[in-house]
mmCIF file of C-alpha atoms and ligand atoms in Angstrom:
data_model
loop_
_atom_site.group_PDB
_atom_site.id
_atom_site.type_symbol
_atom_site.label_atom_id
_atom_site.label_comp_id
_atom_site.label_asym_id
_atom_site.label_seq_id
_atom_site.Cartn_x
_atom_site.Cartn_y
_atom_site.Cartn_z
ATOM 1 C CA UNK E 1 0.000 0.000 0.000
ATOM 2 C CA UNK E 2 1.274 3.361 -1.022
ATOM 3 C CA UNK E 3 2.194 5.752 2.393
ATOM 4 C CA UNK E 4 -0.197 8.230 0.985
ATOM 5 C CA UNK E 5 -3.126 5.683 0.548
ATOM 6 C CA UNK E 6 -2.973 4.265 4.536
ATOM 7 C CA UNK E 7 -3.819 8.246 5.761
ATOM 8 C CA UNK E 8 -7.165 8.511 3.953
ATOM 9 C CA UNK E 9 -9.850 7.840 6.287
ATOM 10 C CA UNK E 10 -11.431 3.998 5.726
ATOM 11 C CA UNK E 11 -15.566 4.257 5.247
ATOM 12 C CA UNK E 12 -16.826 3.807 8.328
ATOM 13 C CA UNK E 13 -20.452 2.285 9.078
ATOM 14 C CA UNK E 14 -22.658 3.741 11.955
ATOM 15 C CA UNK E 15 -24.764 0.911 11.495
ATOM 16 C CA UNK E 16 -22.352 -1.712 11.389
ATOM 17 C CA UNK E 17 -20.858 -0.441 14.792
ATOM 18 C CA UNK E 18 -24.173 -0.474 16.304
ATOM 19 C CA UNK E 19 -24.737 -4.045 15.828
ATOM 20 C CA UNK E 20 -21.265 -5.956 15.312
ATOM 21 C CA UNK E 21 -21.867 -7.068 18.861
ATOM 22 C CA UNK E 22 -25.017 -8.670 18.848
ATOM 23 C CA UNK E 23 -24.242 -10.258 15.461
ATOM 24 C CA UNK E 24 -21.102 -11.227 17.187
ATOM 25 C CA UNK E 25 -22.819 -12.432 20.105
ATOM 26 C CA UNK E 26 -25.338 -14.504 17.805
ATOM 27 C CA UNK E 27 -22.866 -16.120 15.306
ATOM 28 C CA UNK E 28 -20.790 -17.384 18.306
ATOM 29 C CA UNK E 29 -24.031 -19.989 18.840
ATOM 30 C CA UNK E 30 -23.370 -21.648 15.116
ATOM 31 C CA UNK E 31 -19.797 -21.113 14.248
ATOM 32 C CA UNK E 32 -16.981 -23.569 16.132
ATOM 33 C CA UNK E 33 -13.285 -22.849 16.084
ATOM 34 C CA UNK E 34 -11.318 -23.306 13.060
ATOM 35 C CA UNK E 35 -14.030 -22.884 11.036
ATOM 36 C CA UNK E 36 -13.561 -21.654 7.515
ATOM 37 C CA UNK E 37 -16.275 -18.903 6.848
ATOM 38 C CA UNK E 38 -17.219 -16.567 3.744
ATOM 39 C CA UNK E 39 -18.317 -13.301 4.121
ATOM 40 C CA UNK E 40 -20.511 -12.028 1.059
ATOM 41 C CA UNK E 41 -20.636 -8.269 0.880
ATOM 42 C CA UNK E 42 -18.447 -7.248 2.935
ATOM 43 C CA UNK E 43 -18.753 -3.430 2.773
ATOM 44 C CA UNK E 44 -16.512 -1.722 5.613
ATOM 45 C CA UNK E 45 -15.209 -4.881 7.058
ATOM 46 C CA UNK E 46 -16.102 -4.080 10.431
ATOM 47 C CA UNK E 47 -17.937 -7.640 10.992
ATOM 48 C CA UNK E 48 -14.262 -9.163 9.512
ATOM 49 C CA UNK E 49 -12.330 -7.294 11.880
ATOM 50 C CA UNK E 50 -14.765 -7.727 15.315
ATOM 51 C CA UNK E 51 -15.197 -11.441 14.585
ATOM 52 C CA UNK E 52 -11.747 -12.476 14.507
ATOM 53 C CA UNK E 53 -10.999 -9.898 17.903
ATOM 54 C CA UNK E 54 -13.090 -12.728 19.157
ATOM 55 C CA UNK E 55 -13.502 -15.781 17.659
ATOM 56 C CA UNK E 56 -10.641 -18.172 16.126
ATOM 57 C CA UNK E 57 -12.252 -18.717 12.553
ATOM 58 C CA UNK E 58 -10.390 -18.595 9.167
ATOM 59 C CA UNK E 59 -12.845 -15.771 7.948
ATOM 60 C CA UNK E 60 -12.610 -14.939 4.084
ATOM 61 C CA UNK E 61 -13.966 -10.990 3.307
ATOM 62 C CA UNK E 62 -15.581 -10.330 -0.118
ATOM 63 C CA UNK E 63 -17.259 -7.398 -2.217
ATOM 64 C CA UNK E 64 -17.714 -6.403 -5.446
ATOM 65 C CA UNK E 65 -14.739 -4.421 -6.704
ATOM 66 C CA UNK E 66 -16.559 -1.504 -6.001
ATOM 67 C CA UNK E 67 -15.419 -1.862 -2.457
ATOM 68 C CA UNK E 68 -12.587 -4.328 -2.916
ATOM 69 C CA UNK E 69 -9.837 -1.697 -2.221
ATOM 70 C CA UNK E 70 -10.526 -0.054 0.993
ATOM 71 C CA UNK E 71 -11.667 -3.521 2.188
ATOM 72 C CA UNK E 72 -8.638 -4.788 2.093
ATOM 73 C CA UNK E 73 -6.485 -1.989 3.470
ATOM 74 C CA UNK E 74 -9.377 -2.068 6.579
ATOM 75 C CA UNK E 75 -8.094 -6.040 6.843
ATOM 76 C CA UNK E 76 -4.155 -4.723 6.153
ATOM 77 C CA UNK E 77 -4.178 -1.901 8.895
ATOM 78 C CA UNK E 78 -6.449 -3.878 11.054
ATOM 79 C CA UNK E 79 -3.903 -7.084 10.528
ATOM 80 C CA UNK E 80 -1.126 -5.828 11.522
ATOM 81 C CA UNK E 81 -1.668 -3.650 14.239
ATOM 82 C CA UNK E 82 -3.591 -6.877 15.899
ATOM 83 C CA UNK E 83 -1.871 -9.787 15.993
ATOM 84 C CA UNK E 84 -5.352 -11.571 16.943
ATOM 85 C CA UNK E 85 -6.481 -11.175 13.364
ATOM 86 C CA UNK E 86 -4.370 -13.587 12.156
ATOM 87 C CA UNK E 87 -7.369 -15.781 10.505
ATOM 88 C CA UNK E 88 -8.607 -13.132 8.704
ATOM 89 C CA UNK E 89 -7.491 -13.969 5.210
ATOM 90 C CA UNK E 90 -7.243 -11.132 2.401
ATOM 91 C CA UNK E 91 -10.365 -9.896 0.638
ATOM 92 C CA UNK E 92 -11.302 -11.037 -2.581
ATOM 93 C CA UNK E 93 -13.323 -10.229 -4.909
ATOM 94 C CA UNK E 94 -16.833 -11.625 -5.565
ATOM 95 C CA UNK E 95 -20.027 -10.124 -6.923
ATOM 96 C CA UNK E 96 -22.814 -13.313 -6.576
ATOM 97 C CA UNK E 97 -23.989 -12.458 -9.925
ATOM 98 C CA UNK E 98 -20.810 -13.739 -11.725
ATOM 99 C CA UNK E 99 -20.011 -17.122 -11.578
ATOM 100 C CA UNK E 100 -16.634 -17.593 -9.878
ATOM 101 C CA UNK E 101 -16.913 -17.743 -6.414
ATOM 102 C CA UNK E 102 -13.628 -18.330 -3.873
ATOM 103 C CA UNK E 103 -13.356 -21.871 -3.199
ATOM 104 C CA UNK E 104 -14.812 -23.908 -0.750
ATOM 105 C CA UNK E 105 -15.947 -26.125 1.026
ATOM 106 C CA UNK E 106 -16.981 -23.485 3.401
ATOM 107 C CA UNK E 107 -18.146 -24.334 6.787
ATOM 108 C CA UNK E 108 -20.240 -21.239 6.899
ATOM 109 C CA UNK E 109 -21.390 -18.441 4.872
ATOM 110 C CA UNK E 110 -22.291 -15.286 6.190
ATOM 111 C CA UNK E 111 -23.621 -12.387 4.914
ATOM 112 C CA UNK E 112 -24.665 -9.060 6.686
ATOM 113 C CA UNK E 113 -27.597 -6.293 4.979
ATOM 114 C CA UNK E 114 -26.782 -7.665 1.811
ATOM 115 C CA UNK E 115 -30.234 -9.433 0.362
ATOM 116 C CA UNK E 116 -32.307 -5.881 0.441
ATOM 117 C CA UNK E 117 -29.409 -3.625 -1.402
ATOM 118 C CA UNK E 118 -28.688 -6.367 -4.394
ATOM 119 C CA UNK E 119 -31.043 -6.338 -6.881
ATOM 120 C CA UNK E 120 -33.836 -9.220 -6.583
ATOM 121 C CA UNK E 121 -32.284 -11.033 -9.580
ATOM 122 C CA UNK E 122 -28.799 -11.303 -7.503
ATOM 123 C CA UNK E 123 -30.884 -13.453 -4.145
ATOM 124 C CA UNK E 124 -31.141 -16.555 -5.853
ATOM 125 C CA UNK E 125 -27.285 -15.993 -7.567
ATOM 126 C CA UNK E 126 -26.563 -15.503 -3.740
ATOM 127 C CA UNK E 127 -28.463 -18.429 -2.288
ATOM 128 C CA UNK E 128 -27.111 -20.859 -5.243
ATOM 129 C CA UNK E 129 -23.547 -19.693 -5.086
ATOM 130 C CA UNK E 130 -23.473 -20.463 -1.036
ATOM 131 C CA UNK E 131 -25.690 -23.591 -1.481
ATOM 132 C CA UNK E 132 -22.386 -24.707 -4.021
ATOM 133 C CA UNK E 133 -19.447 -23.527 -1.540
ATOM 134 C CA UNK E 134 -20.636 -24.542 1.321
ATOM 135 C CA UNK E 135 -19.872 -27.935 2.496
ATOM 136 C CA UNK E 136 -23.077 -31.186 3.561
ATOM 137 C CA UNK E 137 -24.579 -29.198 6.935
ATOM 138 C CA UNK E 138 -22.566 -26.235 6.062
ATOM 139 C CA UNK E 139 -24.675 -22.945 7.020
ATOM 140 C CA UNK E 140 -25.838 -19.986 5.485
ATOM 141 C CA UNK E 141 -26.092 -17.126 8.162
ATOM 142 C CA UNK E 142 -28.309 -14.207 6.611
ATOM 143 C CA UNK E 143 -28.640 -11.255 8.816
ATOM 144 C CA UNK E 144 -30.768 -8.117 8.503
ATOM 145 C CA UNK E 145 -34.348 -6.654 8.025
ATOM 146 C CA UNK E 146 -36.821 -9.061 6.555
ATOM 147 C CA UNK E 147 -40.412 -9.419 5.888
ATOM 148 C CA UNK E 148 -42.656 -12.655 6.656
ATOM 149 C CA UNK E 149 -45.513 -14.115 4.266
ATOM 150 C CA UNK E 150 -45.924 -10.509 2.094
ATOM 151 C CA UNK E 151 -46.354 -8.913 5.539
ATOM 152 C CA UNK E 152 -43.960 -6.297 7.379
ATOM 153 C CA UNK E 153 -42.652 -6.771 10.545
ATOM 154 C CA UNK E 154 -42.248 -3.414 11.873
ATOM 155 C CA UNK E 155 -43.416 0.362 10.846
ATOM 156 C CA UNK E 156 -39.658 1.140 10.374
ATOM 157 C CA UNK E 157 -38.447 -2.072 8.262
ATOM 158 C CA UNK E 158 -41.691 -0.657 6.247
ATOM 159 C CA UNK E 159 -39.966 3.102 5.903
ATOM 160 C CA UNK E 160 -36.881 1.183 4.907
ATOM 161 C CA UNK E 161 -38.843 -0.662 2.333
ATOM 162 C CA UNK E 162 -40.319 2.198 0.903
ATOM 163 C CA UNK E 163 -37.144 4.242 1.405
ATOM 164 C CA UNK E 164 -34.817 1.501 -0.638
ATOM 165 C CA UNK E 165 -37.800 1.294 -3.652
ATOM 166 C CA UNK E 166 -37.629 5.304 -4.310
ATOM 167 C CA UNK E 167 -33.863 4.903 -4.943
ATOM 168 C CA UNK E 168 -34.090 2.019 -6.909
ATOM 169 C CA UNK E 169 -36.794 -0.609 -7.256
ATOM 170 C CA UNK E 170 -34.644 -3.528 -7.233
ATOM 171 C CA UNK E 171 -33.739 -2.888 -3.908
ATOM 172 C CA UNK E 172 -35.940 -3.969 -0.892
ATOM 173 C CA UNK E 173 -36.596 -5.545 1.820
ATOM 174 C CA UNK E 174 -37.004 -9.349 1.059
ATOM 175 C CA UNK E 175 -39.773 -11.821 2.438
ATOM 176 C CA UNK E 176 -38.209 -14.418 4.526
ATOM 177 C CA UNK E 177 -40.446 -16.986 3.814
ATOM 178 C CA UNK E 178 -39.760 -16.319 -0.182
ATOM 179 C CA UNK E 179 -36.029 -16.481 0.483
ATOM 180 C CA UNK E 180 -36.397 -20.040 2.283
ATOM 181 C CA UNK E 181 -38.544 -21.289 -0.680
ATOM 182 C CA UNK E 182 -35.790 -20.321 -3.032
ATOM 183 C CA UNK E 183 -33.349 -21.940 -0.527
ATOM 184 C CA UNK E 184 -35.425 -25.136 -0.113
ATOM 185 C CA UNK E 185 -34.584 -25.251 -4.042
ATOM 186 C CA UNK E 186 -31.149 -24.877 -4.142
ATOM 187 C CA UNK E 187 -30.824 -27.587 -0.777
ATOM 188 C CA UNK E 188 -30.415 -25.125 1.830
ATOM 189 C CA UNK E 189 -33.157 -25.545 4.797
ATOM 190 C CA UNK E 190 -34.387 -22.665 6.908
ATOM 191 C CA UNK E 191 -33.394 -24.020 10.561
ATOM 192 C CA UNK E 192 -33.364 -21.514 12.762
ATOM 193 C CA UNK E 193 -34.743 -17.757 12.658
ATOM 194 C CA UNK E 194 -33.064 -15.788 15.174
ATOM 195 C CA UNK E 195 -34.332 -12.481 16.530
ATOM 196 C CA UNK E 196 -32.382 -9.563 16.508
ATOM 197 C CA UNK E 197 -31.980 -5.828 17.565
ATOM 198 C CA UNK E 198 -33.851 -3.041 15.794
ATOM 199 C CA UNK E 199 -36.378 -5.746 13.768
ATOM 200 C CA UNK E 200 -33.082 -7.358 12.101
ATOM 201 C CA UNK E 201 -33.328 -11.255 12.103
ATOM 202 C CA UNK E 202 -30.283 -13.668 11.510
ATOM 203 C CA UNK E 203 -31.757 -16.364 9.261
ATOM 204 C CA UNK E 204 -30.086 -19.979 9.460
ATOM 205 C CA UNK E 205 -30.235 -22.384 6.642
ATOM 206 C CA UNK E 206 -28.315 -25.627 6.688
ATOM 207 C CA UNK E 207 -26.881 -27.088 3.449
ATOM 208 C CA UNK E 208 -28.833 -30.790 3.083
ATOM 209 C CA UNK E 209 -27.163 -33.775 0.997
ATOM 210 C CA UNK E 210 -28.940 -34.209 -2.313
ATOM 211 C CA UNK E 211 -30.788 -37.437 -0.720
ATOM 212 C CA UNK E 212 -32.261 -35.406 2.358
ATOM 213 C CA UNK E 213 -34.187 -32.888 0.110
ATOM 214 C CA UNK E 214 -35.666 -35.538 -2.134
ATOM 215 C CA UNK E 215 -39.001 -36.248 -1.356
ATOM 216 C CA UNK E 216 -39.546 -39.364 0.284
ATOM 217 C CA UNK E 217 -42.241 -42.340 -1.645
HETATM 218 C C1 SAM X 301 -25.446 -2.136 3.106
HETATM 219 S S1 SAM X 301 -23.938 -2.799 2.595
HETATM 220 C C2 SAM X 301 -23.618 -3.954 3.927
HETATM 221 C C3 SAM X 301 -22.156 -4.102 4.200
HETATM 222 C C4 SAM X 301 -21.817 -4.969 5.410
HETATM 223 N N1 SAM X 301 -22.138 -6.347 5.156
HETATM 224 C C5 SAM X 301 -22.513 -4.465 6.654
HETATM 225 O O1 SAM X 301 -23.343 -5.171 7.212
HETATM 226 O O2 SAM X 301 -22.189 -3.344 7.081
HETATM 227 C C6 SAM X 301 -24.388 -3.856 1.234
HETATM 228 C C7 SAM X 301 -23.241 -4.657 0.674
HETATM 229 O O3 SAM X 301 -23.762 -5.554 -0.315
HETATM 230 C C8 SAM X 301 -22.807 -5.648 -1.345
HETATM 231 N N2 SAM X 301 -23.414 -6.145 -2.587
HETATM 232 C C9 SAM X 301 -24.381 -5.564 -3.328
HETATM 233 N N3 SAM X 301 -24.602 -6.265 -4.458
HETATM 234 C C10 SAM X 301 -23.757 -7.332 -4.413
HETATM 235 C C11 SAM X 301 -23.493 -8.407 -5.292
HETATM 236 N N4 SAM X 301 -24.136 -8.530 -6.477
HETATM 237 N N5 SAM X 301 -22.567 -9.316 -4.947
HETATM 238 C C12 SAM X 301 -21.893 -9.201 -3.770
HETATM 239 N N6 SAM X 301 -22.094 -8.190 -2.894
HETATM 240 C C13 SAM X 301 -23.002 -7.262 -3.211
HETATM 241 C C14 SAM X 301 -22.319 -4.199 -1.480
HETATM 242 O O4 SAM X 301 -21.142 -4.105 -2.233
HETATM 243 C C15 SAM X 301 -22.181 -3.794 -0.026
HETATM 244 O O5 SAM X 301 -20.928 -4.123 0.507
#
């Protein structure tokens, strides 16, 4: 990294600093030590860098290239002034609407306010591409606002709704019970919906061997 690049200021989430902990708190439940995890969407890295503070995982950051660059100096800086962050591989790049994806098997995938900014078309792309890296009983970890059977769950994941759609109508707030329909058909099943702060959920799904999700005679 060039001297000059390291003294601009890295972006720096509000929202992500607000609830690193809790999502912290609630990934501890499902991830186990050594783990290899994926992070889709990065943005910031601020997750990255506050889960391996904590917890001994081998945690891989992505974005789109977009975001790539200051992503990875977050990860350099954050690296080596914190000798904890060892398992916190360098970013790479992935956008779920292309095809190449890092390589798993992944133990987990996790990804963090992601499913309401991509566009609709990109949710399955991002369901699929997990469903592939991740390895049998592998999970998907998607955290943020969602809604449940066409219905909102809250007066302000509604303003966010309606906020997201006047900047761009791909964006919005996706149904949770639509996103474990598309899951079901890509093998992942919904196991565990876990309630969050501010009307954010962390939604679990657990990557079945081909034989489980065939329907039985
Ligand atoms: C609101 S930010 C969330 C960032 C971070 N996960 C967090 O919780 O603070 C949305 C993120 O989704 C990423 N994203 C949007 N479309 C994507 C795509 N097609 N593939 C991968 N990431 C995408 C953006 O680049 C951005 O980092």
């Amino acid at each position: 990294m060039a001297p000059e690049e390291s003294n601009v200021a890295l972006p720096f989430s509000e929202a992500c600093e607000r609830n690193k902990e809790p999502i912290l708190a609630a990934l501890s439940q499902w991830l186990a030590e050594g783990n290899r995890v994926l992070e889709v969407g990065s943005g910031t890295g601020q997750h990255a860098v506050h889960v391996c503070r904590h917890l001994r995982v081998v945690w891989q950051p992505s974005d789109r290239t977009i975001n790539l660059s200051d992503l990875r100096r977050r990860c350099q800086i954050e690296g080596q002034t914190n000798s904890h962050l060892g398992w916190l591989l360098p970013p790479v790049e992935l956008d779920v609407l292309q095809p190449l994806w890092p390589d798993g098997p992944f133990d987990a995938v996790f990804s963090a306010n992601t499913a309401h900014i991509m566009p609709w078309n990109a949710v399955p792309r991002l369901l699929e591409g997990s469903a592939r890296v991740l390895r049998c009983s592998g999970l998907l970890l998607l955290y943020g606002p969602f809604h449940e059977g066409g219905h909102h769950t809250s007066p302000s994941n509604a303003a966010f709704d309606q906020h997201l759609r006047s900047l761009d109508p791909a964006m919005g707030v996706r149904d949770a019970l639509e996103l474990a329909a598309l899951a079901a058909d890509c093998g992942l099943q919904a196991i565990d919906d876990v309630s969050m702060p501010a009307n954010n959920r962390l939604l679990v799904f657990r990557r079945v061997a081909a034989e489980e999700s065939e329907p039985q005679p």
